[in-house]
Amino acid sequence: RGPMNENPLDPCLASLQNFDSDDNLSKQIQAIYYALDADGSESLSFEEMNEGLRKIAGFESVDMHEEDFEKFTQGRTLLDDQGGMTHEQFEQAMRAELRDYIIRQIGITTAIHAS
């Protein structure tokens, strides 16, 4: 992965970075969750997330690996006994990823301007 695509979630995170309120961000994250939860079980598995990311991002090459999912779910602490995430757990994870994404973008911008 290159510096501009450090994370398979980057296309989703890029779409979230311009939220205008906490409520707006929650609604956007919830919309992504329900788009990824293909079977409507309200429990998002690794497989559903990986498949759904390709559809949402619009890139067939988007591929979340087990290590990415492990990091995303904070060492699997955000998973239930069946290995799925509720939309609340997903939002918690997405907010952490969004924070990291914005920090990475600031670092890339700073590096570009320093060149």
Coordinates of N, CA, C and O in Angstrom, one line a residue:
R1 N 0.8 -1.2 0.0 CA 0.0 0.0 0.0 C 0.9 1.2 0.0 O 1.8 1.3 0.7
G2 N 0.5 2.2 -0.8 CA 1.2 3.5 -0.8 C 0.8 4.4 0.3 O -0.1 4.1 1.0
P3 N 1.5 5.5 0.4 CA 1.3 6.4 1.5 C -0.1 7.1 1.4 O -0.7 7.4 2.5
M4 N -0.7 7.2 0.3 CA -2.0 7.8 0.2 C -3.1 6.8 0.4 O -4.3 7.1 0.5
N5 N -2.8 5.5 0.5 CA -3.8 4.5 0.8 C -3.2 3.5 1.8 O -3.0 2.3 1.5
E6 N -3.1 4.0 3.0 CA -2.5 3.2 4.1 C -3.5 2.2 4.6 O -3.1 1.3 5.4
N7 N -4.7 2.3 4.3 CA -5.8 1.5 5.0 C -6.8 1.2 4.0 O -7.2 2.1 3.2
P8 N -7.4 0.0 3.9 CA -8.4 -0.3 3.0 C -9.7 0.5 3.2 O -10.5 0.7 2.3
L9 N -9.8 1.1 4.4 CA -11.0 2.0 4.7 C -10.8 3.4 4.2 O -11.8 4.2 4.3
D10 N -9.7 3.8 3.6 CA -9.4 5.1 3.2 C -10.5 5.7 2.3 O -10.9 6.9 2.5
P11 N -11.0 5.0 1.3 CA -12.1 5.6 0.5 C -13.4 6.0 1.4 O -13.9 7.1 1.2
C12 N -13.7 5.2 2.3 CA -14.8 5.5 3.2 C -14.5 6.6 4.1 O -15.3 7.5 4.4
L13 N -13.3 6.6 4.7 CA -12.9 7.6 5.6 C -12.8 9.0 4.9 O -13.2 10.0 5.5
A14 N -12.3 9.0 3.7 CA -12.3 10.2 2.9 C -13.6 10.9 2.8 O -13.8 12.1 2.9
S15 N -14.6 10.0 2.6 CA -16.0 10.5 2.4 C -16.6 11.1 3.7 O -17.5 11.8 3.7
L16 N -16.0 10.7 4.9 CA -16.5 11.1 6.2 C -15.8 12.3 6.7 O -16.3 13.0 7.6
Q17 N -14.6 12.7 6.2 CA -13.8 13.7 6.8 C -14.4 15.1 6.8 O -13.9 15.9 7.6
N18 N -15.4 15.4 6.0 CA -16.0 16.7 6.0 C -17.3 16.8 6.7 O -18.2 17.6 6.4
F19 N -17.5 16.0 7.7 CA -18.7 16.0 8.5 C -18.9 17.4 9.2 O -17.9 18.1 9.4
D20 N -20.2 17.8 9.4 CA -20.4 19.1 9.9 C -20.9 19.1 11.4 O -21.0 20.2 12.0
S21 N -21.2 17.9 11.9 CA -21.6 17.8 13.3 C -21.4 16.4 13.8 O -21.3 15.5 12.9
D22 N -21.4 16.2 15.1 CA -21.3 14.9 15.6 C -22.4 14.0 15.1 O -22.2 12.8 14.8
D23 N -23.6 14.5 15.1 CA -24.8 13.8 14.7 C -24.7 13.4 13.2 O -25.0 12.3 12.8
N24 N -24.2 14.4 12.4 CA -24.0 14.1 11.0 C -23.0 13.0 10.8 O -23.3 12.1 9.9
L25 N -21.9 13.0 11.5 CA -20.9 11.9 11.4 C -21.5 10.6 11.8 O -21.3 9.6 11.1
S26 N -22.3 10.5 12.9 CA -22.9 9.3 13.3 C -23.8 8.8 12.2 O -23.8 7.6 11.9
K27 N -24.6 9.6 11.6 CA -25.5 9.2 10.5 C -24.8 8.7 9.3 O -25.2 7.7 8.7
Q28 N -23.7 9.3 8.9 CA -22.9 8.8 7.8 C -22.3 7.5 8.1 O -22.3 6.6 7.2
I29 N -21.7 7.3 9.3 CA -21.1 6.0 9.7 C -22.2 4.9 9.7 O -22.0 3.8 9.2
Q30 N -23.4 5.3 10.2 CA -24.5 4.3 10.3 C -24.9 3.9 8.9 O -25.1 2.7 8.6
A31 N -24.9 4.8 7.9 CA -25.3 4.5 6.5 C -24.3 3.5 5.9 O -24.6 2.6 5.2
I32 N -23.0 3.8 6.2 CA -21.9 2.8 5.7 C -22.1 1.5 6.3 O -22.1 0.4 5.6
Y33 N -22.4 1.4 7.6 CA -22.6 0.1 8.3 C -23.7 -0.7 7.7 O -23.5 -1.8 7.3
Y34 N -24.8 0.0 7.4 CA -26.0 -0.8 6.9 C -25.7 -1.1 5.4 O -26.2 -2.2 5.0
A35 N -24.9 -0.4 4.7 CA -24.5 -0.8 3.3 C -23.6 -2.0 3.4 O -23.7 -2.8 2.5
L36 N -22.7 -2.1 4.4 CA -21.8 -3.2 4.5 C -22.5 -4.5 5.0 O -22.2 -5.6 4.6
D37 N -23.5 -4.3 5.8 CA -24.2 -5.4 6.5 C -25.2 -6.0 5.5 O -26.4 -5.8 5.6
A38 N -24.7 -6.7 4.5 CA -25.4 -7.2 3.4 C -26.6 -8.1 3.7 O -27.7 -8.0 3.1
D39 N -26.5 -8.9 4.8 CA -27.6 -9.8 5.2 C -28.6 -9.2 6.1 O -29.6 -9.8 6.5
G40 N -28.3 -7.9 6.6 CA -29.2 -7.2 7.4 C -29.3 -7.8 8.8 O -30.3 -7.6 9.6
S41 N -28.3 -8.6 9.2 CA -28.3 -9.2 10.5 C -28.0 -8.3 11.7 O -28.1 -8.7 12.8
E42 N -27.5 -7.1 11.4 CA -27.0 -6.1 12.4 C -25.9 -6.7 13.2 O -25.6 -6.3 14.3
S43 N -25.1 -7.5 12.5 CA -23.8 -8.0 13.0 C -22.9 -8.1 11.8 O -23.1 -9.0 10.9
L44 N -21.9 -7.3 11.8 CA -21.0 -7.2 10.6 C -19.8 -8.0 10.8 O -19.0 -7.9 11.7
S45 N -19.7 -9.0 9.9 CA -18.5 -9.9 10.0 C -17.4 -9.4 9.1 O -17.6 -8.5 8.3
F46 N -16.2 -10.1 9.3 CA -15.1 -9.7 8.5 C -15.4 -9.9 7.0 O -15.1 -9.1 6.2
E47 N -16.0 -11.0 6.7 CA -16.3 -11.3 5.3 C -17.3 -10.3 4.7 O -17.1 -9.8 3.6
E48 N -18.3 -9.9 5.4 CA -19.3 -8.9 4.9 C -18.6 -7.6 4.7 O -18.8 -6.9 3.7
M49 N -17.7 -7.2 5.7 CA -17.1 -6.0 5.6 C -16.1 -5.9 4.4 O -16.1 -4.9 3.6
N50 N -15.4 -7.0 4.2 CA -14.4 -7.1 3.1 C -15.2 -7.0 1.7 O -14.8 -6.2 0.8
E51 N -16.2 -7.7 1.6 CA -17.0 -7.7 0.3 C -17.7 -6.4 0.1 O -17.7 -5.8 -1.0
G52 N -18.3 -5.8 1.2 CA -19.0 -4.6 1.1 C -18.1 -3.4 0.8 O -18.5 -2.5 0.1
L53 N -16.9 -3.4 1.3 CA -15.9 -2.3 1.1 C -15.7 -2.2 -0.4 O -15.6 -1.0 -0.9
R54 N -15.6 -3.3 -1.1 CA -15.3 -3.2 -2.6 C -16.5 -2.5 -3.3 O -16.2 -1.8 -4.2
K55 N -17.7 -2.8 -2.8 CA -18.8 -2.1 -3.5 C -18.9 -0.7 -3.1 O -19.2 0.2 -4.0
I56 N -18.8 -0.3 -1.9 CA -18.9 1.1 -1.4 C -17.8 1.9 -2.0 O -18.0 3.0 -2.6
A57 N -16.6 1.4 -1.9 CA -15.4 2.2 -2.4 C -15.4 2.3 -3.9 O -14.9 3.3 -4.5
G58 N -16.1 1.4 -4.6 CA -16.1 1.4 -6.0 C -14.8 0.8 -6.7 O -14.6 1.0 -7.8
F59 N -14.0 0.2 -5.8 CA -12.7 -0.4 -6.3 C -12.7 -1.9 -6.1 O -12.7 -2.3 -4.9
E60 N -12.6 -2.6 -7.2 CA -12.5 -4.1 -7.0 C -11.2 -4.5 -6.2 O -11.2 -5.5 -5.6
S61 N -10.2 -3.6 -6.3 CA -8.9 -4.0 -5.6 C -8.9 -3.7 -4.1 O -8.0 -4.2 -3.5
V62 N -9.9 -3.1 -3.6 CA -10.0 -2.9 -2.1 C -10.1 -4.2 -1.5 O -10.9 -5.0 -1.8
D63 N -9.1 -4.5 -0.6 CA -9.1 -5.8 0.1 C -8.6 -5.6 1.5 O -7.5 -5.3 1.8
M64 N -9.6 -5.9 2.4 CA -9.2 -5.8 3.8 C -8.7 -7.2 4.3 O -9.3 -8.2 4.0
H65 N -7.5 -7.2 4.8 CA -6.9 -8.4 5.3 C -7.2 -8.6 6.8 O -7.7 -7.7 7.5
E66 N -7.0 -9.8 7.2 CA -7.3 -10.2 8.6 C -6.6 -9.2 9.6 O -7.1 -8.8 10.6
E67 N -5.3 -8.8 9.3 CA -4.6 -7.9 10.1 C -5.3 -6.6 10.2 O -5.3 -5.9 11.2
D68 N -5.8 -6.1 9.1 CA -6.5 -4.8 9.0 C -7.8 -4.9 9.9 O -8.1 -4.0 10.6
F69 N -8.5 -6.0 9.8 CA -9.7 -6.2 10.6 C -9.4 -6.3 12.1 O -10.1 -5.7 12.9
E70 N -8.3 -6.9 12.4 CA -7.8 -7.0 13.8 C -7.6 -5.6 14.3 O -8.0 -5.3 15.4
K71 N -6.9 -4.8 13.6 CA -6.6 -3.4 14.0 C -7.9 -2.6 14.1 O -8.1 -1.9 15.1
F72 N -8.8 -2.8 13.1 CA -10.0 -2.0 13.0 C -10.9 -2.4 14.3 O -11.5 -1.5 14.8
T73 N -10.9 -3.6 14.6 CA -11.8 -4.0 15.8 C -11.0 -4.0 17.1 O -11.5 -4.5 18.1
Q74 N -9.9 -3.2 17.1 CA -9.1 -3.0 18.3 C -8.8 -4.3 19.0 O -9.2 -4.6 20.2
G75 N -8.1 -5.2 18.2 CA -7.7 -6.5 18.7 C -8.9 -7.4 19.0 O -8.9 -8.3 19.8
R76 N -9.9 -7.2 18.2 CA -11.2 -8.0 18.2 C -12.0 -7.8 19.5 O -12.9 -8.5 19.7
T77 N -11.6 -6.7 20.2 CA -12.4 -6.4 21.4 C -13.8 -5.8 21.1 O -14.7 -5.8 22.0
L78 N -13.9 -5.4 19.9 CA -15.2 -4.8 19.5 C -16.1 -5.8 18.8 O -17.2 -5.5 18.2
L79 N -15.8 -7.1 18.9 CA -16.6 -8.2 18.2 C -17.4 -8.9 19.3 O -17.0 -9.1 20.4
D80 N -18.5 -9.4 18.8 CA -19.3 -10.3 19.7 C -18.8 -11.7 19.7 O -17.8 -12.0 19.0
D81 N -19.5 -12.6 20.4 CA -19.0 -14.0 20.4 C -19.0 -14.7 19.1 O -18.3 -15.7 18.9
Q82 N -19.8 -14.2 18.1 CA -19.9 -14.8 16.8 C -18.9 -14.1 15.8 O -18.9 -14.4 14.6
G83 N -18.2 -13.1 16.3 CA -17.2 -12.5 15.4 C -17.8 -11.3 14.6 O -17.2 -10.9 13.6
G84 N -18.9 -10.8 15.1 CA -19.5 -9.7 14.4 C -19.6 -8.4 15.2 O -19.3 -8.4 16.4
M85 N -19.9 -7.3 14.5 CA -19.9 -6.0 15.2 C -21.3 -5.4 15.0 O -21.9 -5.4 14.0
T86 N -21.8 -4.8 16.1 CA -23.0 -4.0 16.0 C -22.7 -2.6 15.4 O -21.5 -2.3 15.3
H87 N -23.7 -1.9 15.1 CA -23.5 -0.6 14.5 C -22.8 0.4 15.5 O -22.0 1.2 15.1
E88 N -23.1 0.2 16.8 CA -22.4 1.0 17.8 C -20.9 0.7 17.9 O -20.0 1.6 18.0
Q89 N -20.6 -0.6 17.8 CA -19.1 -1.0 17.8 C -18.4 -0.5 16.5 O -17.3 -0.1 16.6
F90 N -19.2 -0.6 15.4 CA -18.6 -0.2 14.1 C -18.4 1.3 14.2 O -17.3 1.8 13.7
E91 N -19.3 2.1 14.8 CA -19.1 3.5 14.9 C -17.9 3.9 15.7 O -17.1 4.7 15.4
Q92 N -17.7 3.2 16.8 CA -16.6 3.4 17.7 C -15.3 3.1 16.9 O -14.3 3.9 17.0
A93 N -15.2 2.0 16.1 CA -14.0 1.7 15.4 C -13.8 2.7 14.2 O -12.7 3.2 14.0
M94 N -14.9 3.1 13.6 CA -14.8 4.1 12.5 C -14.3 5.5 13.0 O -13.5 6.1 12.3
R95 N -14.8 5.9 14.1 CA -14.3 7.2 14.7 C -12.8 7.1 15.0 O -12.1 8.1 14.7
A96 N -12.3 6.0 15.5 CA -10.9 5.8 15.7 C -10.1 5.9 14.4 O -9.1 6.5 14.3
E97 N -10.6 5.2 13.4 CA -9.9 5.1 12.1 C -10.0 6.5 11.5 O -9.0 6.9 10.8
L98 N -11.1 7.2 11.6 CA -11.2 8.6 11.0 C -10.2 9.5 11.6 O -9.5 10.3 10.9
R99 N -10.0 9.4 12.9 CA -9.0 10.2 13.6 C -7.6 9.9 13.1 O -6.9 10.8 12.7
D100 N -7.3 8.6 12.9 CA -6.0 8.3 12.4 C -5.8 8.7 11.0 O -4.7 9.1 10.6
Y101 N -6.9 8.6 10.2 CA -6.9 9.0 8.8 C -6.5 10.5 8.7 O -5.7 10.9 7.9
I102 N -7.2 11.3 9.5 CA -7.0 12.8 9.4 C -5.6 13.1 9.8 O -4.9 13.9 9.2
I103 N -5.1 12.4 10.8 CA -3.7 12.7 11.3 C -2.7 12.3 10.1 O -1.8 13.0 9.9
R104 N -3.0 11.2 9.4 CA -2.1 10.8 8.3 C -2.2 11.8 7.2 O -1.2 12.1 6.6
Q105 N -3.4 12.3 6.9 CA -3.5 13.3 5.8 C -2.8 14.6 6.2 O -2.2 15.2 5.3
I106 N -2.8 15.0 7.4 CA -2.1 16.2 7.8 C -0.6 15.9 7.7 O 0.1 16.8 7.2
G107 N -0.1 14.7 8.0 CA 1.3 14.4 7.9 C 1.7 14.4 6.4 O 2.8 14.9 6.0
I108 N 0.9 13.9 5.5 CA 1.2 13.9 4.1 C 1.2 15.3 3.5 O 2.1 15.6 2.8
T109 N 0.2 16.1 3.9 CA 0.2 17.5 3.5 C 1.4 18.2 4.0 O 2.1 19.0 3.2
T110 N 1.8 18.0 5.2 CA 3.0 18.7 5.8 C 4.2 18.3 5.0 O 5.1 19.1 4.7
A111 N 4.4 17.0 4.7 CA 5.5 16.5 4.0 C 5.6 17.1 2.6 O 6.7 17.4 2.1
I112 N 4.5 17.2 1.9 CA 4.4 17.8 0.6 C 4.9 19.2 0.6 O 5.7 19.7 -0.2
H113 N 4.4 20.0 1.6 CA 4.7 21.4 1.7 C 6.1 21.6 2.1 O 6.7 22.7 1.8
A114 N 6.7 20.7 2.8 CA 8.1 20.8 3.3 C 9.1 20.5 2.2 O 10.3 20.9 2.3
S115 N 8.6 19.8 1.1 CA 9.5 19.4 0.0 C 9.9 20.6 -0.8 O 9.3 21.5 -1.1

